[in-house]
Amino acid sequence: MTIDKNIIETLKEKVNEYGSIIHNDSGQNENISKILIEWINEIDEGKKDIPTEKIISGLLEQIKIK
Amino acid sequence: MSEIIELKISGWSYNGFKTPNIEVKIEDPNGKRAFTLFQMLSGEGKTTTLNLLRYSFYDVNKHLTKGEINNIISSYRPDDITINKGIFQVRFVLNNNINYRINLKFDYQSNEISYSTVQGDGDGILPGLILPENLQQFITPEFINKTFFDLELADDLYNAQSQETDKTIKKLSKLDYLDKITKNFESYKQEYIKTKIKVKDSDLSGKIRDKEILTKKLEKLKIKADNKKREKNNIIKEITEIDSIIKKISLENKDIKNKVKDAKNNLEEKNEKLRDAFYNSYNFIKNPMSINNKIRTELFEFENNLTKKRIPKAVGESFFEDLRDSESCLCGHSMTEEMKKKIWENKSLFLEDDILNILNPIKSSIKKFDNNENLDSSKCFDSLIINEREARMAKNAFEQANQNTDDEYFNAQSKKLANLERDLKELNHWIDEVYNKPYSVHEPHDTDNIKTIQHRLEKLEKEIDEKADVVDLSKKIKILTEMIKDIQKTSLERISNLIIQNINKEVKRVMPLEEIYVESIKNKITLKTKDGITRAGNGGASRGQMVRIAYLFLITLLDRPHLKFPLIVDSPVTALDTIGRTEIAKSLAKDFSGQYIGFIFDTERADFSNILEKELNNEINLITAFSKSEASSHMIKLAEEHDVNTNEFENGVVGYNKDFFNKFKGANENN
């Protein structure tokens, strides 16, 4: 992995932080982090056909708003 | 998973530029030699080479205006007008196995720059600049201008307007990937809404169209603001330069005015002395005692007799009365009436006041005559000649001093400064009073106020969300977007802080006598003292200190684990003292793992190239290039003495011999 570890660590922290706003439990936070990190890596690999629609739908499914 | 990208320049060649037509090879035996020093004399093409290398990595046609391209072409065109094209070729190796050749063609007739690329070792030339795909995401003019750097122009890193540091850190740390993610969120939402539009819902369609128009306007406005800010930055830079020229001229003018004043005083003094000399000479000439000894002797006698014959008036009156009344004269002869009458008449010759008044000055003048002083005629006339010459010289000096007070250039610069200040005022007005001013409901439809446009967009978006029944989705997208922006902001801060820590760790070694630390690299480099006193911009820091910090910043910034891109530096140690040169050489050898190419003058070798050679165990290319001319005969002789092939190129020489590199000098000491 060549993404700066500061970005990955910050991403995980911020997802947890925002988790309280979107009323997620820790499992959902982990899922959101995983989806985002995978997405960043796919961009880094220069992948042409990234399924962004599927990724975003997956992310939105993890979010609950009161 | 993306691979590590390593790019190494393996050489370049020029043909049809102001530089000599030569080919430079960067040797890299076993793929381990990363350092090269390329030595050229001033004015022979160091900066031209740096810029040609820059233009080889981004297409100037996509990033520069036609006017800027025309300026580049005309400044690189050789004096020989029969040459109608120039070709610069750079060769590089990607990851130690794929060779690339980029050709830049300067067409001096059509004023165009075109590109062609050769990938691999084949002969197939592809039109255009085609860089390796995995490299394209990093290569921007901003990135190239940092990695191919002119240390004489390090000021940009200390300039907040250009926000150069943040842009580069974001690019190199791949933080710009997060921008791509947020853009995808927005596109997703737009596509989702489109699927919800009912066929006859013209109101919603209209709002979506309005939003698209407003969004485009916002993007254009941001580009306009960026251009205005860049223009402002350039104007500030230009004002600073002209201001310093004006101050220099004023100082010189002050000096000239003082010189004129001194010349005037000197002229007046010499004229006064000349007047005195004339006066003395005239006095000398008009006094007959000065020019004739006989006259002088007679006059002395005359004065003496007058003194002897002097008769006091009171006594004289009674004496002449007694004589008139006596029967005989003093000589014993009897006096007739006629004699008595004559004596009485002539007594006035001895006793009258007006006669005394005439005689006395003559006597005084004769008595005052100073033999020793006034008789030196040669001294008197020599003084006249000397003073006349000195007065003439003083007059010439005064006229010469007056000629130097020509204020034409000074006035032109002052006028230019006034125009620039007016332009700056207008730009500031647009940025502060139009673009950045608070939101107002009264703003016109076509406003350039970003807050108003953003407010209108938010309002439209809310209306669309409600009408399309996507409020929930919109909220989720908004939260995700805010979170990603927050991740980007915090990551940038953390990465920047690590860079600052790494730079500051080196400060003690690189600047042992004057510890200046980096306080912040947000938008620009801000310095602080050991005691924590902030030094905004370059305030208080010397040029040498700024350059050393800029060097540490670049080494730290560019030494990324996933990217090894060449660091090319023009005039790498010009502004540095011996300690700075030595320690920068050590830092480079120790900390920089990519390719380093330094373009140096002969005067920059001291305390730099020898240190690099030592630190790198001689694993360094030391290349010298110069053009052949009458003035270069001593260089050609020296090159031949070191087995450099001086006949390889028609109008230039390239030498790879290290002794030749170390002995090379532009100046001919035998002259």
Short mmCIF file of C-alpha atoms in Angstrom, two decimals, chain B residues 96-506:
data_model
loop_
_atom_site.label_atom_id
_atom_site.label_comp_id
_atom_site.label_asym_id
_atom_site.label_seq_id
_atom_site.Cartn_x
_atom_site.Cartn_y
_atom_site.Cartn_z
CA ASN B 96 15.25 1.31 -14.51
CA ASN B 97 13.85 -0.52 -17.55
CA ILE B 98 11.69 1.54 -19.92
CA ASN B 99 13.40 4.24 -21.97
CA TYR B 100 11.51 7.35 -23.02
CA ARG B 101 12.46 10.14 -25.37
CA ILE B 102 10.53 13.41 -25.42
CA ASN B 103 11.19 15.81 -28.32
CA LEU B 104 10.27 19.48 -28.16
CA LYS B 105 10.22 21.19 -31.51
CA PHE B 106 10.38 24.99 -31.57
CA ASP B 107 9.11 26.28 -34.90
CA TYR B 108 10.54 29.80 -35.20
CA GLN B 109 8.49 30.57 -38.30
CA SER B 110 5.04 29.60 -37.08
CA ASN B 111 5.85 30.41 -33.44
CA GLU B 112 4.70 27.01 -32.22
CA ILE B 113 6.03 24.38 -29.86
CA SER B 114 5.12 20.78 -30.65
CA TYR B 115 5.91 17.47 -28.97
CA SER B 116 6.67 13.92 -29.97
CA THR B 117 7.37 10.90 -27.80
CA VAL B 118 9.30 7.67 -28.26
CA GLN B 119 8.47 4.96 -25.74
CA GLY B 120 10.82 1.99 -25.36
CA ASP B 121 13.80 1.41 -27.59
CA GLY B 122 11.88 1.25 -30.87
CA ASP B 123 11.82 3.88 -33.56
CA GLY B 124 8.11 4.56 -33.41
CA ILE B 125 7.53 8.25 -32.80
CA LEU B 126 4.15 9.23 -31.42
CA PRO B 127 2.93 12.78 -31.85
CA GLY B 128 2.36 14.73 -28.62
CA LEU B 129 3.70 14.51 -25.10
CA ILE B 130 2.89 11.05 -23.82
CA LEU B 131 4.15 10.51 -20.31
CA PRO B 132 3.90 7.17 -18.47
CA GLU B 133 0.31 6.77 -17.30
CA ASN B 134 1.09 6.29 -13.61
CA LEU B 135 3.15 9.48 -13.69
CA GLN B 136 0.52 11.67 -15.30
CA GLN B 137 -1.45 12.09 -12.07
CA PHE B 138 1.53 13.85 -10.42
CA ILE B 139 2.78 15.97 -13.25
CA THR B 140 1.47 19.51 -13.13
CA PRO B 141 3.36 22.72 -13.87
CA GLU B 142 3.34 23.47 -10.09
CA PHE B 143 4.90 20.10 -9.33
CA ILE B 144 7.52 20.39 -12.09
CA ASN B 145 8.41 23.94 -11.05
CA LYS B 146 9.26 22.57 -7.59
CA THR B 147 11.17 19.49 -8.66
CA PHE B 148 13.05 21.41 -11.37
CA PHE B 149 13.85 24.31 -9.16
CA ASP B 150 15.65 27.63 -9.39
CA LEU B 151 16.96 28.31 -5.91
CA GLU B 152 17.52 31.93 -6.82
CA LEU B 153 13.72 32.14 -6.98
CA ALA B 154 13.01 30.39 -3.67
CA ASP B 155 10.81 33.32 -2.67
CA ASP B 156 7.62 31.65 -3.95
CA LEU B 157 7.77 29.15 -1.09
CA TYR B 158 7.58 32.05 1.34
CA ASN B 159 4.68 33.67 -0.45
CA ALA B 160 1.16 33.04 0.89
CA GLN B 161 -0.57 34.26 -2.26
CA SER B 162 0.56 31.36 -4.39
CA GLN B 163 -0.37 28.68 -1.78
CA GLU B 164 2.33 26.60 -3.40
CA THR B 165 3.18 24.45 -0.40
CA ASP B 166 -0.32 23.08 0.25
CA LYS B 167 -0.92 22.30 -3.41
CA THR B 168 2.31 20.34 -3.67
CA ILE B 169 1.85 18.43 -0.42
CA LYS B 170 -1.68 17.46 -1.45
CA LYS B 171 -0.46 16.27 -4.82
CA LEU B 172 2.53 14.32 -3.51
CA SER B 173 0.65 12.76 -0.59
CA LYS B 174 -2.20 11.73 -2.92
CA LEU B 175 -4.64 13.75 -0.84
CA ASP B 176 -6.17 14.97 -4.09
CA TYR B 177 -7.73 11.49 -4.48
CA LEU B 178 -10.24 12.63 -1.87
CA ASP B 179 -11.31 15.45 -4.20
CA LYS B 180 -12.18 12.82 -6.80
CA ILE B 181 -14.33 11.00 -4.23
CA THR B 182 -16.34 14.09 -3.28
CA LYS B 183 -16.93 14.88 -6.96
CA ASN B 184 -18.30 11.36 -7.40
CA PHE B 185 -20.74 11.89 -4.51
CA GLU B 186 -22.16 14.94 -6.24
CA SER B 187 -22.43 13.17 -9.63
CA TYR B 188 -24.17 10.22 -7.95
CA LYS B 189 -26.78 12.53 -6.46
CA GLN B 190 -27.40 14.33 -9.75
CA GLU B 191 -27.88 11.04 -11.59
CA TYR B 192 -30.21 9.79 -8.86
CA ILE B 193 -32.35 12.91 -9.06
CA LYS B 194 -32.63 12.58 -12.85
CA THR B 195 -34.18 9.18 -12.42
CA LYS B 196 -36.83 10.71 -10.15
CA ILE B 197 -37.97 13.46 -12.54
CA LYS B 198 -41.46 12.93 -13.83
CA VAL B 199 -41.86 13.63 -17.53
CA LYS B 200 -44.07 16.72 -17.11
CA ASP B 201 -42.33 18.23 -14.07
CA SER B 202 -41.03 21.27 -15.85
CA ASP B 203 -40.55 23.19 -12.59
CA LEU B 204 -38.05 20.63 -11.26
CA SER B 205 -36.34 20.40 -14.65
CA GLY B 206 -36.05 24.19 -14.71
CA LYS B 207 -34.51 24.28 -11.24
CA ILE B 208 -32.05 21.55 -12.17
CA ARG B 209 -31.10 23.53 -15.28
CA ASP B 210 -30.70 26.71 -13.20
CA LYS B 211 -28.52 24.82 -10.76
CA GLU B 212 -26.33 23.51 -13.58
CA ILE B 213 -25.95 27.01 -15.00
CA LEU B 214 -25.14 28.44 -11.58
CA THR B 215 -22.69 25.62 -10.84
CA LYS B 216 -20.85 26.31 -14.10
CA LYS B 217 -20.82 30.02 -13.25
CA LEU B 218 -19.37 29.20 -9.82
CA GLU B 219 -16.60 27.10 -11.40
CA LYS B 220 -15.78 29.85 -13.88
CA LEU B 221 -15.82 32.42 -11.10
CA LYS B 222 -13.40 30.35 -9.01
CA ILE B 223 -11.02 30.13 -12.00
CA LYS B 224 -11.41 33.89 -12.52
CA ALA B 225 -10.62 34.49 -8.83
CA ASP B 226 -7.60 32.18 -9.03
CA ASN B 227 -6.33 34.11 -12.05
CA LYS B 228 -6.92 37.41 -10.28
CA LYS B 229 -5.07 36.15 -7.19
CA ARG B 230 -2.20 34.92 -9.37
CA GLU B 231 -2.15 38.28 -11.14
CA LYS B 232 -2.14 40.03 -7.77
CA ASN B 233 0.74 37.85 -6.66
CA ASN B 234 2.71 38.67 -9.80
CA ILE B 235 1.99 42.38 -9.42
CA ILE B 236 3.13 42.32 -5.79
CA LYS B 237 6.31 40.58 -6.91
CA GLU B 238 6.83 43.13 -9.67
CA ILE B 239 6.11 46.04 -7.30
CA THR B 240 8.69 44.68 -4.87
CA GLU B 241 11.27 44.45 -7.66
CA ILE B 242 10.55 47.95 -9.03
CA ASP B 243 10.44 49.36 -5.53
CA SER B 244 13.90 48.02 -4.88
CA ILE B 245 15.12 49.44 -8.24
CA ILE B 246 13.66 52.85 -7.35
CA LYS B 247 15.23 52.78 -3.90
CA LYS B 248 18.57 51.86 -5.44
CA ILE B 249 18.31 54.68 -7.99
CA SER B 250 17.21 57.12 -5.26
CA LEU B 251 20.20 56.11 -3.19
CA GLU B 252 22.48 56.50 -6.19
CA ASN B 253 20.79 59.82 -7.03
CA LYS B 254 21.31 60.95 -3.47
CA ASP B 255 24.94 60.08 -3.91
CA ILE B 256 25.00 61.92 -7.25
CA LYS B 257 23.27 64.93 -5.73
CA ASN B 258 25.85 64.95 -2.95
CA LYS B 259 28.56 64.75 -5.58
CA VAL B 260 27.00 67.69 -7.47
CA LYS B 261 26.81 69.65 -4.23
CA ASP B 262 30.45 68.89 -3.44
CA ALA B 263 31.48 69.80 -6.99
CA LYS B 264 29.59 73.09 -6.71
CA ASN B 265 31.24 73.95 -3.39
CA ASN B 266 34.62 73.05 -4.82
CA LEU B 267 33.98 75.23 -7.90
CA GLU B 268 33.02 78.18 -5.73
CA GLU B 269 36.10 77.73 -3.57
CA LYS B 270 38.40 77.55 -6.62
CA ASN B 271 36.75 80.60 -8.21
CA GLU B 272 37.27 82.53 -4.96
CA LYS B 273 40.94 81.58 -4.92
CA LEU B 274 41.25 82.61 -8.57
CA ARG B 275 39.68 85.97 -7.77
CA ASP B 276 42.20 86.42 -4.94
CA ALA B 277 45.04 85.50 -7.27
CA PHE B 278 43.84 88.07 -9.83
CA TYR B 279 43.53 90.71 -7.13
CA ASN B 280 47.03 90.01 -5.87
CA SER B 281 48.48 90.10 -9.38
CA TYR B 282 46.70 93.36 -10.14
CA ASN B 283 48.02 94.86 -6.93
CA PHE B 284 51.44 93.66 -7.84
CA ILE B 285 51.30 95.14 -11.34
CA LYS B 286 49.83 98.49 -10.31
CA ASN B 287 52.59 99.12 -7.70
CA PRO B 288 55.67 100.58 -9.49
CA MET B 289 57.85 99.79 -6.48
CA SER B 290 57.29 96.11 -7.19
CA ILE B 291 58.55 96.16 -10.73
CA ASN B 292 61.42 98.70 -10.64
CA ASN B 293 64.21 98.89 -8.04
CA LYS B 294 65.20 102.46 -8.92
CA ILE B 295 61.71 103.83 -8.49
CA ARG B 296 61.42 101.93 -5.25
CA THR B 297 64.67 103.47 -3.91
CA GLU B 298 63.62 106.99 -4.93
CA LEU B 299 60.23 106.61 -3.35
CA PHE B 300 61.79 105.41 -0.14
CA GLU B 301 64.02 108.48 -0.21
CA PHE B 302 61.04 110.71 -0.96
CA GLU B 303 59.12 109.36 1.96
CA ASN B 304 62.14 109.72 4.18
CA ASN B 305 62.56 113.35 3.20
CA LEU B 306 58.92 114.09 3.74
CA THR B 307 59.20 112.67 7.20
CA LYS B 308 62.29 114.68 7.90
CA LYS B 309 60.68 117.94 6.65
CA ARG B 310 57.54 117.41 8.55
CA ILE B 311 56.57 120.57 10.54
CA PRO B 312 53.81 120.48 13.10
CA LYS B 313 51.09 122.95 12.09
CA ALA B 314 50.76 124.82 15.43
CA VAL B 315 54.50 125.36 15.61
CA GLY B 316 54.74 126.06 11.88
CA GLU B 317 52.29 128.95 11.95
CA SER B 318 54.32 130.93 14.48
CA PHE B 319 57.61 129.95 12.83
CA PHE B 320 56.44 131.36 9.48
CA GLU B 321 55.10 134.52 11.18
CA ASP B 322 58.45 135.09 12.90
CA LEU B 323 60.32 134.49 9.65
CA ARG B 324 58.07 136.91 7.75
CA ASP B 325 58.54 139.62 10.33
CA SER B 326 62.34 139.21 10.68
CA GLU B 327 64.81 141.36 8.70
CA SER B 328 67.00 138.52 7.53
CA CYS B 329 66.48 134.98 6.38
CA LEU B 330 67.71 131.86 8.15
CA CYS B 331 70.59 131.82 5.71
CA GLY B 332 71.66 135.29 6.79
CA HIS B 333 70.62 137.20 3.65
CA SER B 334 68.47 140.27 4.19
CA MET B 335 64.91 139.66 3.11
CA THR B 336 63.07 141.88 0.65
CA GLU B 337 59.34 142.45 0.82
CA GLU B 338 58.95 140.12 -2.16
CA MET B 339 60.76 137.30 -0.36
CA LYS B 340 58.61 137.74 2.70
CA LYS B 341 55.50 137.58 0.53
CA LYS B 342 56.69 134.33 -1.18
CA ILE B 343 57.51 132.67 2.16
CA TRP B 344 54.02 133.44 3.42
CA GLU B 345 52.42 132.12 0.26
CA ASN B 346 54.45 128.88 0.24
CA LYS B 347 53.92 128.03 3.89
CA SER B 348 50.75 126.22 2.86
CA LEU B 349 52.88 123.61 1.10
CA PHE B 350 54.00 122.48 4.51
CA LEU B 351 51.06 123.29 6.68
CA GLU B 352 47.72 122.81 4.73
CA ASP B 353 45.42 119.90 5.78
CA ASP B 354 44.50 118.80 2.23
CA ILE B 355 48.12 118.44 1.28
CA LEU B 356 48.73 116.39 4.36
CA ASN B 357 45.80 114.25 3.41
CA ILE B 358 47.36 113.45 0.06
CA LEU B 359 50.88 113.01 1.25
CA ASN B 360 50.18 110.79 4.20
CA PRO B 361 48.62 107.84 2.24
CA ILE B 362 51.53 107.98 -0.21
CA LYS B 363 53.94 107.88 2.67
CA SER B 364 51.98 105.10 4.32
CA SER B 365 51.88 103.11 1.12
CA ILE B 366 55.59 103.45 0.62
CA LYS B 367 56.28 102.55 4.22
CA LYS B 368 54.00 99.52 4.15
CA PHE B 369 55.64 98.02 1.09
CA ASP B 370 56.97 94.64 2.14
CA ASN B 371 60.07 93.66 0.26
CA ASN B 372 60.00 89.98 1.12
CA GLU B 373 56.41 89.34 0.16
CA ASN B 374 55.51 91.53 -2.72
CA LEU B 375 58.69 91.31 -4.64
CA ASP B 376 58.16 87.56 -5.48
CA SER B 377 56.65 88.10 -8.93
CA SER B 378 56.96 84.44 -10.02
CA LYS B 379 55.04 83.29 -6.93
CA CYS B 380 52.30 85.78 -7.65
CA PHE B 381 51.86 84.81 -11.33
CA ASP B 382 52.32 81.06 -10.69
CA SER B 383 49.51 81.27 -8.17
CA LEU B 384 47.35 82.90 -10.82
CA ILE B 385 48.07 80.09 -13.32
CA ILE B 386 47.52 77.32 -10.71
CA ASN B 387 44.26 78.79 -9.50
CA GLU B 388 42.99 79.31 -13.03
CA ARG B 389 43.70 75.62 -13.85
CA GLU B 390 42.09 74.40 -10.64
CA ALA B 391 39.01 76.51 -11.29
CA ARG B 392 38.75 75.07 -14.82
CA MET B 393 39.03 71.51 -13.46
CA ALA B 394 36.41 72.23 -10.82
CA LYS B 395 34.09 73.54 -13.55
CA ASN B 396 34.54 70.34 -15.60
CA ALA B 397 33.91 68.18 -12.53
CA PHE B 398 30.75 70.13 -11.80
CA GLU B 399 29.46 69.72 -15.36
CA GLN B 400 30.28 66.00 -15.31
CA ALA B 401 28.43 65.50 -12.01
CA ASN B 402 25.45 67.36 -13.38
CA GLN B 403 25.26 65.11 -16.45
CA ASN B 404 24.81 62.02 -14.22
CA THR B 405 21.51 63.21 -12.81
CA ASP B 406 19.54 61.97 -15.85
CA ASP B 407 16.24 60.87 -14.32
CA GLU B 408 14.63 59.33 -17.43
CA TYR B 409 14.92 55.69 -16.29
CA PHE B 410 13.96 56.62 -12.74
CA ASN B 411 10.83 58.40 -14.00
CA ALA B 412 9.90 55.45 -16.23
CA GLN B 413 10.17 53.08 -13.28
CA SER B 414 8.18 55.41 -11.04
CA LYS B 415 5.46 55.60 -13.69
CA LYS B 416 5.43 51.81 -14.01
CA LEU B 417 5.19 51.49 -10.23
CA ALA B 418 2.26 53.89 -10.10
CA ASN B 419 0.46 51.88 -12.82
CA LEU B 420 1.10 48.62 -11.01
CA GLU B 421 -0.14 50.06 -7.73
CA ARG B 422 -3.29 51.21 -9.49
CA ASP B 423 -3.77 47.71 -10.96
CA LEU B 424 -3.17 46.17 -7.53
CA LYS B 425 -5.76 48.48 -6.00
CA GLU B 426 -8.29 47.41 -8.63
CA LEU B 427 -7.52 43.73 -8.06
CA ASN B 428 -7.79 44.11 -4.30
CA HIS B 429 -11.09 45.89 -4.76
CA TRP B 430 -12.45 43.04 -6.90
CA ILE B 431 -11.19 40.33 -4.53
CA ASP B 432 -12.30 42.02 -1.29
CA GLU B 433 -15.26 44.15 -2.30
CA VAL B 434 -16.80 42.00 -5.05
CA TYR B 435 -15.71 38.36 -4.85
CA ASN B 436 -15.33 37.89 -1.11
CA LYS B 437 -17.88 40.34 0.31
CA PRO B 438 -20.71 38.93 2.48
CA TYR B 439 -23.90 37.53 0.97
CA SER B 440 -26.55 40.05 0.05
CA VAL B 441 -30.06 39.50 -1.24
CA HIS B 442 -29.70 42.67 -3.33
CA GLU B 443 -26.85 41.37 -5.48
CA PRO B 444 -27.58 41.51 -9.23
CA HIS B 445 -28.36 38.40 -11.23
CA ASP B 446 -24.89 38.23 -12.80
CA THR B 447 -22.98 38.95 -9.59
CA ASP B 448 -19.35 37.90 -9.09
CA ASN B 449 -19.89 37.54 -5.35
CA ILE B 450 -19.10 33.92 -4.46
CA LYS B 451 -21.06 33.91 -1.19
CA THR B 452 -24.21 35.06 -2.96
CA ILE B 453 -23.84 32.45 -5.69
CA GLN B 454 -23.20 29.73 -3.09
CA HIS B 455 -26.26 30.89 -1.14
CA ARG B 456 -28.41 30.78 -4.29
CA LEU B 457 -27.09 27.32 -5.10
CA GLU B 458 -27.88 26.03 -1.60
CA LYS B 459 -31.39 27.42 -1.88
CA LEU B 460 -31.90 25.82 -5.30
CA GLU B 461 -30.49 22.55 -4.07
CA LYS B 462 -32.85 22.49 -1.14
CA GLU B 463 -35.81 23.17 -3.42
CA ILE B 464 -34.69 20.43 -5.83
CA ASP B 465 -34.15 17.95 -2.97
CA GLU B 466 -37.66 18.60 -1.67
CA LYS B 467 -39.29 18.50 -5.06
CA ALA B 468 -37.44 15.32 -6.09
CA ASP B 469 -37.99 13.77 -2.68
CA VAL B 470 -34.30 13.14 -2.06
CA VAL B 471 -33.88 15.08 1.18
CA ASP B 472 -32.67 12.04 3.05
CA LEU B 473 -30.17 11.04 0.40
CA SER B 474 -28.98 14.62 0.14
CA LYS B 475 -28.32 14.77 3.89
CA LYS B 476 -26.30 11.57 3.74
CA ILE B 477 -24.26 12.81 0.77
CA LYS B 478 -23.66 16.10 2.58
CA ILE B 479 -22.37 14.34 5.69
CA LEU B 480 -20.11 12.09 3.63
CA THR B 481 -18.74 15.07 1.70
CA GLU B 482 -18.06 17.02 4.90
CA MET B 483 -16.36 13.97 6.41
CA ILE B 484 -14.08 13.48 3.38
CA LYS B 485 -13.14 17.19 3.41
CA ASP B 486 -12.41 16.90 7.13
CA ILE B 487 -10.22 13.83 6.49
CA GLN B 488 -8.34 15.77 3.82
CA LYS B 489 -7.84 18.83 6.04
CA THR B 490 -6.66 16.87 9.09
CA SER B 491 -4.40 14.60 7.02
CA LEU B 492 -2.81 17.63 5.37
CA GLU B 493 -2.13 19.14 8.81
CA ARG B 494 -0.59 15.91 10.10
CA ILE B 495 1.58 15.34 7.02
CA SER B 496 2.66 19.00 7.09
CA ASN B 497 3.59 18.71 10.77
CA LEU B 498 5.71 15.65 10.04
CA ILE B 499 7.47 17.51 7.24
CA ILE B 500 8.09 20.43 9.62
CA GLN B 501 9.52 18.05 12.25
CA ASN B 502 11.81 16.46 9.68
CA ILE B 503 13.04 19.85 8.45
CA ASN B 504 13.60 21.16 11.97
CA LYS B 505 15.58 18.03 12.92
CA GLU B 506 18.13 19.05 10.30
#
